[in-house]
Short mmCIF file of C-alpha atoms and ligand atoms in Angstrom, two decimals:
data_model
loop_
_atom_site.label_atom_id
_atom_site.label_comp_id
_atom_site.label_asym_id
_atom_site.label_seq_id
_atom_site.Cartn_x
_atom_site.Cartn_y
_atom_site.Cartn_z
CA MET A 672 -71.91 -74.81 -26.89
CA LYS A 673 -72.38 -74.56 -23.15
CA LEU A 674 -68.97 -76.19 -22.70
CA LEU A 675 -67.38 -73.80 -25.13
CA ASN A 676 -68.95 -70.87 -23.35
CA ARG A 677 -67.71 -72.13 -19.99
CA THR A 678 -64.16 -72.64 -21.39
CA LEU A 679 -64.16 -69.15 -22.87
CA HIS A 680 -65.40 -67.74 -19.59
CA PHE A 681 -62.69 -69.54 -17.71
CA LEU A 682 -60.01 -68.38 -20.07
CA LEU A 683 -61.17 -64.86 -19.75
CA ILE A 684 -61.06 -65.00 -15.93
CA ALA A 685 -57.58 -66.58 -16.11
CA ALA A 686 -56.32 -63.86 -18.46
CA THR A 687 -57.75 -61.11 -16.27
CA LEU A 688 -56.25 -62.65 -13.18
CA SER A 689 -52.83 -63.03 -14.72
CA SER A 690 -52.75 -59.51 -16.11
CA LEU A 691 -53.86 -58.34 -12.68
CA LEU A 692 -51.00 -60.29 -11.06
CA LEU A 693 -48.53 -58.88 -13.63
CA LEU A 694 -49.85 -55.37 -12.86
CA LEU A 695 -49.44 -56.02 -9.15
CA ALA A 696 -45.91 -57.33 -9.64
CA SER A 697 -44.78 -54.40 -11.76
CA HIS A 698 -46.50 -52.09 -9.33
CA SER A 699 -44.68 -53.60 -6.33
CA ARG A 700 -41.38 -53.43 -8.28
CA ALA A 701 -41.91 -49.71 -9.02
CA GLN A 702 -42.69 -49.38 -5.31
CA SER A 703 -39.33 -50.96 -4.17
CA ASP A 704 -37.64 -47.61 -3.59
CA ILE A 705 -33.86 -47.90 -3.05
CA THR A 706 -33.59 -44.32 -1.77
CA GLY A 707 -31.39 -44.36 1.33
CA PHE A 708 -27.93 -45.13 2.64
CA TRP A 709 -26.13 -48.26 1.30
CA VAL A 710 -22.85 -49.99 2.01
CA PHE A 711 -20.81 -51.82 -0.59
CA ARG A 712 -18.99 -54.58 1.28
CA VAL A 713 -16.04 -56.28 -0.41
CA PRO A 714 -14.17 -59.07 1.38
CA THR A 715 -10.51 -58.05 1.73
CA GLY A 716 -9.16 -61.54 2.12
CA ASP A 717 -7.91 -60.89 5.69
CA GLY A 718 -11.19 -61.78 7.39
CA ASN A 719 -12.40 -58.21 7.05
CA PHE A 720 -14.59 -56.26 4.58
CA ARG A 721 -13.71 -53.02 2.91
CA GLU A 722 -16.76 -50.83 3.08
CA SER A 723 -17.72 -47.89 0.91
CA PHE A 724 -20.87 -45.99 1.26
CA PHE A 725 -23.49 -44.60 -1.10
CA ASP A 726 -26.36 -42.24 -0.49
CA LEU A 727 -28.93 -43.02 -3.18
CA LYS A 728 -32.02 -41.28 -4.38
CA GLN A 729 -34.52 -43.05 -6.65
CA ASP A 730 -36.93 -41.14 -8.87
CA GLY A 731 -38.87 -43.60 -11.07
CA ASP A 732 -36.26 -45.45 -13.13
CA LYS A 733 -33.61 -42.72 -12.39
CA VAL A 734 -31.10 -42.82 -9.60
CA SER A 735 -28.88 -39.99 -8.38
CA GLY A 736 -26.76 -39.76 -5.23
CA LYS A 737 -23.18 -39.68 -4.06
CA SER A 738 -20.33 -41.84 -2.94
CA VAL A 739 -19.44 -41.17 0.68
CA GLN A 740 -15.93 -42.46 1.26
CA GLY A 741 -13.44 -41.24 3.88
CA THR A 742 -13.46 -37.50 3.78
CA ARG A 743 -14.94 -37.21 0.27
CA GLU A 744 -18.41 -37.07 -1.15
CA VAL A 745 -18.60 -37.47 -4.92
CA PRO A 746 -22.01 -36.93 -6.53
CA PHE A 747 -23.40 -38.66 -9.65
CA THR A 748 -26.62 -37.99 -11.62
CA ASP A 749 -27.41 -40.39 -14.46
CA GLY A 750 -27.95 -43.68 -12.66
CA THR A 751 -30.80 -46.11 -13.47
CA PHE A 752 -32.82 -48.73 -11.55
CA HIS A 753 -34.97 -50.90 -13.67
CA ASP A 754 -36.18 -54.54 -13.37
CA GLY A 755 -34.07 -54.95 -10.29
CA LYS A 756 -30.90 -53.83 -12.04
CA LEU A 757 -29.02 -50.84 -10.68
CA HIS A 758 -26.38 -48.97 -12.76
CA PHE A 759 -24.44 -45.78 -12.12
CA VAL A 760 -21.07 -44.21 -12.97
CA ILE A 761 -18.90 -41.97 -10.81
CA SER A 762 -15.85 -39.94 -11.90
CA PHE A 763 -13.29 -39.51 -9.08
CA THR A 764 -10.61 -36.86 -9.36
CA PHE A 765 -7.40 -37.33 -7.38
CA GLY A 766 -3.68 -36.61 -7.28
CA ASN A 767 -1.54 -33.80 -8.52
CA PRO A 768 -1.66 -33.13 -11.43
CA PRO A 769 -5.34 -34.08 -11.09
CA GLN A 770 -6.34 -37.35 -12.78
CA THR A 771 -9.84 -38.70 -13.26
CA ARG A 772 -10.84 -42.31 -12.73
CA THR A 773 -14.25 -43.39 -13.90
CA VAL A 774 -15.85 -46.23 -11.96
CA THR A 775 -18.93 -48.04 -13.18
CA TYR A 776 -21.20 -49.75 -10.62
CA ASP A 777 -23.73 -52.47 -11.46
CA GLY A 778 -25.97 -54.41 -9.23
CA SER A 779 -28.75 -56.93 -9.44
CA LEU A 780 -31.29 -57.04 -6.58
CA GLU A 781 -31.41 -60.40 -4.76
CA GLY A 782 -33.87 -60.17 -1.84
CA ASP A 783 -33.02 -57.00 0.06
CA LYS A 784 -29.33 -56.89 -1.17
CA PHE A 785 -27.68 -56.30 -4.49
CA ASP A 786 -24.97 -58.56 -5.96
CA PHE A 787 -22.75 -55.60 -6.72
CA THR A 788 -19.68 -54.96 -8.89
CA SER A 789 -17.52 -51.93 -9.31
CA GLN A 790 -15.29 -51.64 -12.33
CA ALA A 791 -12.64 -48.90 -12.54
CA GLN A 792 -11.27 -48.01 -16.00
CA GLY A 793 -8.37 -50.33 -16.80
CA ARG A 794 -8.76 -52.37 -13.57
CA ASP A 795 -10.21 -55.76 -12.66
CA PRO A 796 -13.86 -55.70 -11.50
CA VAL A 797 -14.40 -55.78 -7.69
CA LYS A 798 -17.35 -57.91 -6.52
CA GLY A 799 -19.31 -57.69 -3.26
CA THR A 800 -22.71 -56.92 -1.93
CA LEU A 801 -24.60 -53.62 -1.65
CA GLU A 802 -26.64 -53.64 1.55
CA HIS A 803 -28.93 -51.24 3.43
CA SER A 804 -27.07 -49.24 5.99
CA ARG A 805 -27.56 -46.29 8.22
CA PRO A 806 -25.21 -43.43 9.04
CA PRO A 807 -24.26 -43.94 12.72
CA ALA A 808 -26.08 -41.88 15.32
CA ARG A 809 -24.17 -38.81 16.48
CA LEU A 810 -22.58 -39.02 19.94
CA PRO A 811 -22.38 -35.99 22.22
CA LEU A 812 -19.03 -34.19 22.32
CA PRO A 813 -17.22 -33.04 25.46
CA ASP A 814 -16.79 -29.40 26.34
CA LEU A 815 -13.40 -28.03 25.39
CA HIS A 816 -10.55 -27.94 27.85
CA ASP A 817 -6.76 -28.10 27.58
CA VAL A 818 -5.48 -31.66 27.75
CA PRO A 819 -2.37 -31.80 29.91
CA ASP A 820 0.97 -32.14 27.97
CA ASN A 821 2.03 -35.78 27.86
CA MET A 822 5.70 -34.49 27.86
CA LEU A 823 6.57 -36.77 24.87
CA ALA A 824 8.11 -35.87 21.51
CA ARG A 825 10.33 -33.12 22.89
CA THR A 826 11.95 -33.15 19.47
CA PRO A 827 10.06 -34.13 16.30
CA PRO A 828 9.26 -37.85 16.26
CA MET A 829 11.53 -39.96 14.08
CA GLY A 830 10.80 -43.43 12.77
CA TRP A 831 9.13 -45.36 9.93
CA ASN A 832 5.54 -45.66 8.69
CA SER A 833 4.07 -48.42 6.54
CA TRP A 834 1.70 -46.40 4.32
CA ASN A 835 3.86 -44.82 1.63
CA LYS A 836 5.47 -48.07 0.53
CA PHE A 837 3.21 -50.84 1.64
CA ALA A 838 -0.31 -49.29 1.98
CA GLY A 839 -2.77 -52.24 2.36
CA LYS A 840 0.01 -54.86 1.95
CA VAL A 841 1.50 -54.44 5.41
CA ASP A 842 1.46 -57.39 7.68
CA ASP A 843 3.07 -58.82 10.82
CA ALA A 844 6.03 -60.42 9.04
CA THR A 845 6.79 -57.21 7.16
CA VAL A 846 6.74 -55.11 10.33
CA ARG A 847 9.07 -57.53 12.06
CA ALA A 848 11.47 -57.48 9.09
CA ILE A 849 11.25 -53.70 8.98
CA ALA A 850 12.18 -53.58 12.71
CA ASP A 851 15.26 -55.78 11.92
CA GLY A 852 16.03 -53.51 8.96
CA MET A 853 15.90 -50.40 11.08
CA VAL A 854 18.66 -51.83 13.23
CA ALA A 855 20.71 -53.38 10.39
CA SER A 856 20.59 -50.28 8.11
CA GLY A 857 21.79 -47.84 10.80
CA MET A 858 18.37 -46.10 10.89
CA LYS A 859 17.83 -46.84 14.52
CA LYS A 860 21.31 -45.54 15.36
CA ALA A 861 20.51 -42.35 13.46
CA GLY A 862 17.47 -41.76 15.71
CA TYR A 863 14.57 -43.44 13.81
CA ILE A 864 12.79 -45.13 16.67
CA TYR A 865 9.09 -45.47 15.96
CA VAL A 866 7.93 -48.34 13.75
CA ASN A 867 4.35 -47.24 12.83
CA ILE A 868 1.71 -49.46 11.40
CA ASP A 869 -0.69 -47.35 9.32
CA ASP A 870 -4.20 -48.32 8.05
CA THR A 871 -5.42 -51.84 7.19
CA TRP A 872 -4.39 -53.77 10.35
CA GLU A 873 -7.93 -53.56 11.84
CA GLY A 874 -10.27 -56.51 12.19
CA PRO A 875 -13.84 -56.63 13.45
CA ARG A 876 -14.88 -55.86 17.03
CA ASP A 877 -15.49 -58.83 19.35
CA ALA A 878 -18.67 -59.44 21.33
CA ASN A 879 -17.52 -56.94 23.94
CA GLY A 880 -16.82 -54.27 21.39
CA ASN A 881 -13.04 -54.66 21.68
CA ILE A 882 -11.14 -53.97 18.49
CA THR A 883 -9.27 -57.01 17.10
CA SER A 884 -6.59 -57.12 14.43
CA ASN A 885 -7.26 -58.91 11.11
CA THR A 886 -5.61 -62.09 9.85
CA LYS A 887 -2.51 -60.16 8.61
CA PHE A 888 -1.71 -59.36 12.28
CA PRO A 889 -2.33 -62.52 14.28
CA ASP A 890 -0.96 -61.23 17.62
CA MET A 891 -0.49 -57.48 18.18
CA LYS A 892 0.94 -57.82 21.70
CA ALA A 893 3.54 -60.37 20.49
CA LEU A 894 4.44 -57.98 17.56
CA ALA A 895 4.84 -54.99 19.93
CA ASP A 896 7.03 -57.16 22.19
CA TYR A 897 9.21 -58.07 19.18
CA VAL A 898 9.63 -54.43 18.08
CA HIS A 899 10.42 -53.45 21.69
CA SER A 900 13.05 -56.22 21.92
CA LYS A 901 14.98 -54.38 19.13
CA GLY A 902 15.12 -51.24 21.25
CA LEU A 903 12.45 -49.59 19.03
CA LYS A 904 8.97 -48.30 19.71
CA ILE A 905 5.77 -49.20 17.88
CA GLY A 906 2.85 -47.10 16.55
CA ILE A 907 -0.73 -47.83 15.46
CA TYR A 908 -3.43 -46.10 13.45
CA SER A 909 -7.15 -45.39 13.78
CA SER A 910 -9.86 -42.88 12.97
CA PRO A 911 -12.39 -40.93 15.12
CA GLY A 912 -15.01 -41.96 12.51
CA PRO A 913 -16.67 -45.36 12.16
CA LYS A 914 -14.37 -46.31 9.28
CA THR A 915 -10.74 -45.49 8.48
CA CYS A 916 -9.70 -43.94 5.18
CA ALA A 917 -9.19 -47.43 3.74
CA GLY A 918 -12.63 -48.51 4.93
CA TYR A 919 -11.56 -50.51 8.02
CA GLU A 920 -12.98 -50.29 11.55
CA GLY A 921 -12.51 -46.90 13.19
CA SER A 922 -12.75 -45.86 16.85
CA TYR A 923 -16.14 -44.11 16.73
CA GLY A 924 -17.94 -44.65 20.02
CA HIS A 925 -15.11 -46.86 21.34
CA GLU A 926 -12.44 -44.17 21.93
CA GLN A 927 -11.48 -45.07 25.54
CA GLN A 928 -11.83 -48.77 24.86
CA ASP A 929 -9.46 -48.60 21.88
CA ALA A 930 -6.96 -46.43 23.72
CA ASN A 931 -6.99 -49.04 26.53
CA THR A 932 -6.44 -51.86 23.99
CA TYR A 933 -3.51 -50.07 22.28
CA ALA A 934 -1.97 -49.58 25.77
CA ALA A 935 -2.54 -53.24 26.73
CA TRP A 936 -0.94 -54.35 23.51
CA GLY A 937 2.06 -52.10 24.26
CA PHE A 938 1.76 -49.38 21.63
CA ASP A 939 3.68 -46.11 21.96
CA TYR A 940 2.19 -43.92 19.25
CA LEU A 941 -1.24 -43.35 17.68
CA LYS A 942 -2.00 -41.71 14.31
CA TYR A 943 -5.63 -40.65 14.42
CA ASP A 944 -6.98 -39.99 10.92
CA TRP A 945 -10.16 -37.99 10.34
CA CYS A 946 -11.51 -39.97 7.34
CA SER A 947 -15.21 -40.96 7.83
CA ALA A 948 -15.59 -38.70 10.86
CA SER A 949 -16.56 -36.08 8.26
CA ARG A 950 -19.88 -38.02 7.83
CA ILE A 951 -20.72 -37.25 11.43
CA TYR A 952 -18.99 -34.06 12.63
CA LYS A 953 -18.53 -30.60 11.28
CA ASP A 954 -15.01 -29.18 10.77
CA GLU A 955 -15.57 -26.78 13.74
CA GLU A 956 -16.09 -29.84 15.98
CA GLU A 957 -12.70 -31.39 15.28
CA GLN A 958 -11.09 -29.99 18.36
CA ALA A 959 -13.62 -31.70 20.66
CA VAL A 960 -13.37 -34.97 18.74
CA TYR A 961 -9.59 -35.07 18.97
CA GLN A 962 -9.71 -33.99 22.59
CA LYS A 963 -11.71 -37.06 23.41
CA MET A 964 -8.93 -39.30 22.20
CA GLY A 965 -6.24 -37.06 23.72
CA ASP A 966 -7.90 -37.52 27.14
CA ALA A 967 -8.41 -41.26 26.53
CA LEU A 968 -4.71 -41.79 25.74
CA LEU A 969 -3.60 -39.93 28.92
CA LYS A 970 -6.08 -41.97 30.97
CA THR A 971 -4.43 -45.23 29.90
CA GLY A 972 -1.36 -44.20 31.85
CA ARG A 973 0.95 -45.41 29.10
CA PRO A 974 3.13 -42.80 27.30
CA ILE A 975 1.58 -42.68 23.79
CA VAL A 976 2.53 -40.07 21.26
CA PHE A 977 -0.61 -38.53 19.74
CA SER A 978 -0.41 -37.78 16.06
CA LEU A 979 -3.38 -35.90 14.50
CA CYS A 980 -4.16 -36.46 10.89
CA GLN A 981 -6.92 -34.24 9.51
CA TYR A 982 -5.01 -32.63 6.70
CA GLY A 983 -4.62 -29.15 8.16
CA VAL A 984 -8.36 -28.29 8.24
CA ASN A 985 -9.59 -25.60 10.58
CA ASN A 986 -6.10 -24.23 11.34
CA VAL A 987 -5.17 -27.29 13.40
CA TRP A 988 -1.85 -25.66 14.30
CA THR A 989 -3.80 -23.22 16.56
CA TRP A 990 -5.44 -26.00 18.66
CA GLY A 991 -3.57 -29.25 17.99
CA GLY A 992 -1.40 -28.82 21.15
CA LYS A 993 -4.58 -28.16 23.30
CA VAL A 994 -6.03 -31.60 22.58
CA GLY A 995 -2.77 -33.22 23.59
CA GLY A 996 -1.42 -33.58 20.04
CA ASN A 997 2.31 -34.03 19.64
CA LEU A 998 2.07 -33.51 15.92
CA TRP A 999 -0.57 -32.60 13.40
CA ARG A 1000 -0.72 -33.10 9.67
CA THR A 1001 -0.84 -29.71 7.92
CA THR A 1002 -1.68 -30.97 4.38
CA GLY A 1003 -3.22 -33.61 2.27
CA ASP A 1004 -1.25 -36.73 1.33
CA ILE A 1005 2.21 -36.56 -0.12
CA SER A 1006 3.17 -38.67 -3.13
CA ASP A 1007 6.53 -39.75 -4.43
CA ASN A 1008 7.16 -37.01 -6.99
CA TRP A 1009 8.78 -33.56 -7.13
CA ARG A 1010 5.59 -31.62 -7.66
CA SER A 1011 3.83 -33.11 -4.64
CA MET A 1012 6.77 -32.74 -2.32
CA GLU A 1013 7.52 -29.22 -3.53
CA ARG A 1014 3.91 -28.09 -3.29
CA ILE A 1015 3.65 -29.34 0.23
CA GLY A 1016 7.12 -28.54 1.57
CA PHE A 1017 7.49 -24.97 0.42
CA ARG A 1018 3.99 -23.92 1.66
CA GLN A 1019 4.81 -24.53 5.35
CA PHE A 1020 6.72 -21.38 6.20
CA ASP A 1021 3.80 -19.14 7.37
CA ILE A 1022 2.65 -21.67 9.94
CA SER A 1023 6.11 -22.55 11.25
CA PRO A 1024 5.79 -20.14 14.19
CA TYR A 1025 3.10 -22.40 15.60
CA ILE A 1026 5.52 -25.19 16.47
CA LYS A 1027 6.57 -25.61 20.09
CA VAL A 1028 8.71 -28.17 21.89
CA GLY A 1029 6.50 -31.32 22.06
CA HIS A 1030 4.01 -30.04 19.44
CA TRP A 1031 4.99 -30.12 15.76
CA ASN A 1032 3.63 -29.33 12.29
CA ASP A 1033 3.59 -32.47 10.19
CA PRO A 1034 3.82 -31.96 6.42
CA ASP A 1035 3.41 -35.79 5.95
CA MET A 1036 5.84 -38.68 5.83
CA LEU A 1037 9.03 -38.95 3.85
CA GLU A 1038 9.16 -40.48 0.36
CA ILE A 1039 13.01 -40.68 0.32
CA GLY A 1040 14.06 -43.95 -1.33
CA ASN A 1041 10.79 -44.78 -2.97
CA GLY A 1042 12.15 -44.09 -6.46
CA GLY A 1043 9.95 -41.22 -7.79
CA MET A 1044 12.48 -38.42 -7.27
CA THR A 1045 16.20 -37.75 -7.99
CA ASN A 1046 18.68 -37.87 -5.16
CA ASP A 1047 18.94 -34.07 -5.37
CA GLU A 1048 15.17 -33.88 -4.91
CA TYR A 1049 15.34 -36.28 -1.95
CA ARG A 1050 18.13 -34.15 -0.41
CA THR A 1051 15.77 -31.20 -0.71
CA HIS A 1052 13.03 -33.25 0.96
CA MET A 1053 15.28 -34.19 3.82
CA SER A 1054 16.76 -30.67 4.24
CA LEU A 1055 13.45 -28.89 4.02
CA TRP A 1056 11.65 -31.25 6.47
CA SER A 1057 14.60 -30.71 8.88
CA LEU A 1058 14.45 -26.93 8.57
CA LEU A 1059 10.67 -27.18 9.24
CA ALA A 1060 11.30 -29.32 12.35
CA ALA A 1061 9.00 -31.89 10.78
CA PRO A 1062 8.60 -35.39 12.05
CA LEU A 1063 11.06 -37.61 10.15
CA LEU A 1064 9.05 -40.80 9.35
CA SER A 1065 10.68 -42.66 6.57
CA GLY A 1066 8.24 -44.34 4.21
CA ASN A 1067 10.53 -46.64 2.24
CA ASP A 1068 11.50 -50.29 2.46
CA VAL A 1069 14.33 -50.11 4.95
CA ARG A 1070 15.11 -53.81 4.45
CA SER A 1071 16.68 -53.06 1.13
CA MET A 1072 18.01 -49.49 0.97
CA ALA A 1073 20.27 -48.13 -1.77
CA ASP A 1074 23.46 -46.70 -0.31
CA GLU A 1075 22.52 -43.17 -1.41
CA THR A 1076 19.11 -43.52 0.30
CA LYS A 1077 20.84 -44.57 3.49
CA VAL A 1078 23.29 -41.60 3.23
CA ILE A 1079 20.40 -39.18 2.76
CA LEU A 1080 18.16 -40.53 5.60
CA THR A 1081 20.95 -40.98 8.15
CA ASN A 1082 22.92 -37.74 7.62
CA SER A 1083 23.50 -36.88 11.27
CA GLU A 1084 24.26 -33.22 10.70
CA VAL A 1085 21.02 -32.70 8.84
CA ILE A 1086 19.07 -34.63 11.44
CA ALA A 1087 20.60 -32.41 14.10
CA VAL A 1088 18.92 -29.41 12.46
CA ASP A 1089 15.52 -31.29 12.64
CA GLN A 1090 16.08 -32.36 16.20
CA ASP A 1091 17.41 -29.05 17.53
CA PRO A 1092 16.29 -28.85 21.18
CA ASP A 1093 15.10 -25.21 20.95
CA GLY A 1094 12.31 -26.06 18.52
CA LYS A 1095 12.42 -22.63 16.77
CA PRO A 1096 10.53 -21.93 13.56
CA VAL A 1097 12.03 -21.50 10.13
CA LYS A 1098 12.02 -18.13 8.34
CA LEU A 1099 11.68 -17.41 4.63
CA LEU A 1100 14.38 -14.93 3.52
CA SER A 1101 13.67 -14.83 -0.26
CA ALA A 1102 10.55 -13.27 -1.81
CA PRO A 1103 7.42 -15.39 -1.25
CA ASP A 1104 7.08 -16.31 -5.00
CA SER A 1105 10.77 -16.75 -5.76
CA LEU A 1106 11.73 -20.22 -7.04
CA PRO A 1107 15.29 -19.89 -5.76
CA THR A 1108 14.21 -20.11 -2.11
CA VAL A 1109 16.36 -19.18 0.86
CA VAL A 1110 15.27 -20.01 4.46
CA SER A 1111 16.94 -19.90 7.80
CA ARG A 1112 16.34 -21.49 11.14
CA PRO A 1113 17.87 -20.43 14.51
CA LEU A 1114 19.46 -23.40 16.36
CA HIS A 1115 20.71 -24.02 19.84
CA ASN A 1116 23.88 -22.29 21.03
CA GLY A 1117 23.67 -19.44 18.55
CA TYR A 1118 23.96 -21.47 15.35
CA THR A 1119 21.77 -20.83 12.34
CA ALA A 1120 20.87 -23.30 9.60
CA VAL A 1121 20.42 -21.91 6.10
CA GLY A 1122 18.89 -23.73 3.21
CA LEU A 1123 19.50 -22.55 -0.43
CA PHE A 1124 16.90 -24.39 -2.51
CA ASN A 1125 16.86 -24.28 -6.22
CA ARG A 1126 13.32 -25.00 -7.48
CA THR A 1127 14.07 -23.92 -11.01
CA ASP A 1128 15.11 -26.14 -13.96
CA GLN A 1129 18.58 -24.69 -14.25
CA ILE A 1130 21.63 -24.69 -12.00
CA GLN A 1131 21.60 -21.46 -9.97
CA THR A 1132 24.25 -19.64 -8.06
CA MET A 1133 22.53 -18.70 -4.84
CA THR A 1134 23.52 -16.28 -2.12
CA VAL A 1135 22.70 -15.49 1.48
CA SER A 1136 24.02 -12.24 3.02
CA TRP A 1137 25.18 -12.23 6.65
CA SER A 1138 23.22 -9.10 7.24
CA SER A 1139 19.93 -10.94 6.33
CA LEU A 1140 20.76 -13.36 9.15
CA GLY A 1141 21.45 -10.50 11.57
CA ILE A 1142 25.17 -11.39 11.64
CA THR A 1143 27.43 -8.35 11.89
CA GLY A 1144 31.09 -7.88 12.73
CA ARG A 1145 33.28 -10.99 12.41
CA LYS A 1146 32.96 -13.35 9.47
CA PRO A 1147 30.97 -16.40 10.64
CA SER A 1148 32.17 -19.99 10.43
CA VAL A 1149 30.32 -22.00 7.75
CA ARG A 1150 29.76 -25.74 7.54
CA ASP A 1151 28.22 -27.58 4.62
CA LEU A 1152 25.95 -30.24 6.14
CA TRP A 1153 25.76 -32.43 3.05
CA ALA A 1154 29.51 -32.26 2.16
CA HIS A 1155 30.40 -32.56 5.88
CA SER A 1156 33.05 -29.90 5.41
CA ASP A 1157 33.90 -26.43 6.73
CA LEU A 1158 33.85 -23.74 4.07
CA SER A 1159 35.35 -20.37 3.69
CA ALA A 1160 33.00 -17.44 3.06
CA SER A 1161 33.31 -13.78 2.17
CA SER A 1162 32.72 -11.06 4.72
CA GLU A 1163 29.44 -10.18 3.00
CA GLY A 1164 27.81 -13.56 2.75
CA PHE A 1165 27.85 -17.04 1.25
CA SER A 1166 27.39 -18.02 -2.36
CA ALA A 1167 27.29 -21.45 -4.06
CA PRO A 1168 25.95 -23.14 -7.17
CA VAL A 1169 22.88 -25.23 -6.42
CA PRO A 1170 21.81 -28.15 -8.64
CA ILE A 1171 18.41 -28.33 -10.31
CA HIS A 1172 15.75 -29.09 -7.64
CA GLY A 1173 18.67 -29.47 -5.23
CA VAL A 1174 19.89 -27.78 -2.03
CA VAL A 1175 22.92 -26.44 -0.29
CA LEU A 1176 22.40 -26.66 3.46
CA ILE A 1177 24.84 -24.78 5.71
CA ARG A 1178 25.11 -24.14 9.38
CA VAL A 1179 26.74 -20.78 10.39
CA LYS A 1180 27.84 -19.21 13.64
C1 GLA B 2031 -5.10 -40.90 4.74
C2 GLA B 2031 -3.79 -40.42 5.42
C3 GLA B 2031 -2.64 -41.21 4.90
C4 GLA B 2031 -2.83 -42.74 5.27
C5 GLA B 2031 -4.16 -43.21 4.64
C6 GLA B 2031 -4.53 -44.58 5.11
O1 GLA B 2031 -5.09 -40.75 3.37
O2 GLA B 2031 -3.61 -39.08 5.12
O3 GLA B 2031 -1.41 -40.77 5.51
O4 GLA B 2031 -2.85 -42.88 6.62
O5 GLA B 2031 -5.23 -42.32 4.99
O6 GLA B 2031 -5.76 -45.01 4.62
#
């Protein structure tokens, strides 16, 4: 009896203890609050990690928060965190026309990290870890001043950029082959000089904080030497934020050090892309942020073209030149379709008066030859960008260009409009909402370029009157810059049929 009593007693104590332990365990789990800033790190296969950030807020089993990537913050509400398992879903909207992509995130807590997977609709899952992070501390900004003109880009820069065609797939071998292609295709001869590496070249920083390139780019100096040996120049890309738009290492807190590295490697051009800087700075502070790099580039003593990329926020055309910018993006990203190109290109007229020799509006890189538009549409792209005095940075694979692409990109008479030494703005002659669109641009030596653009879905006969160009008296001479022929015109003006989404580009005097 005594023994039974003792056993019962023991069992009772054991049961109480274990339920107490269980209670403690569940209590401590409920206590493990995941509220805070987290980074999702995914190995990119080039020795680097792509990082995307989440700001999470836990409330019991519920989790809300936002994805903080590049310039965008996208909130979500119905997440859960239960028994160490995290789950949430975010809908991202992008593109034009807008598309939505739903991404599901799932994690399981291992120590102080999650094994984490993202799964976009219709895509393979992406695996990595979700780790505690902290938004970087804010650095002080310099007082504003005017950065001296570097005297570069006296005409809009011409060259090639890797992003539109290659995005994250660009590497050393491709850039070398592109440089060869620039020469072989006649692009170099036509004036396309800069070979610009966009995002995804970046590796980690070394022990001294120097930026390194990732395994896709084993030796940046050797690559720059190679491109230079072809009589071309070479460009690089970074961000004033801690991360670039593709999640690679940015220049935040290393501005002068990075400028020095680019100069030491032999780079001639920097595209500086806002991206994650939006996590730290306000839009109104962009001028000071860009000024910091403008000064840093000048201080290297190497001539480096400075290309601002912040999508036209905060009227960049009013201060881009003051920070030493040679060009500044005026819009979001272009894509290879008519709607995107039309929407961007035909909205640039109002801000054209802000261009000056050495300081240009940049409506984004060319898509000519990438396959998403007709050749008439690509001729419109090329003509419009030239009338806007936009940088001409081809974004196609110049190693294998169709003849028609080559003809469009290397048309010397159209390029001459773009590269006109006077750097005068374009003027809209037709009504602001008219789809048949007529613009003119004064050129050197009393010439005027006129573009007749047909944005409708039917062939249109379009007209420009000499009086609208301020031409009186004698009938002007007219040259068709796509047909490469002189035309006869009436004494009132010029008329021509214009194909669907196409252009007739003339030069008159
Ligand atoms: C932004 C820029 C693009 C390109 C990508 C690279 O979207 O606008 O031109 O540089 O970043 O990540």
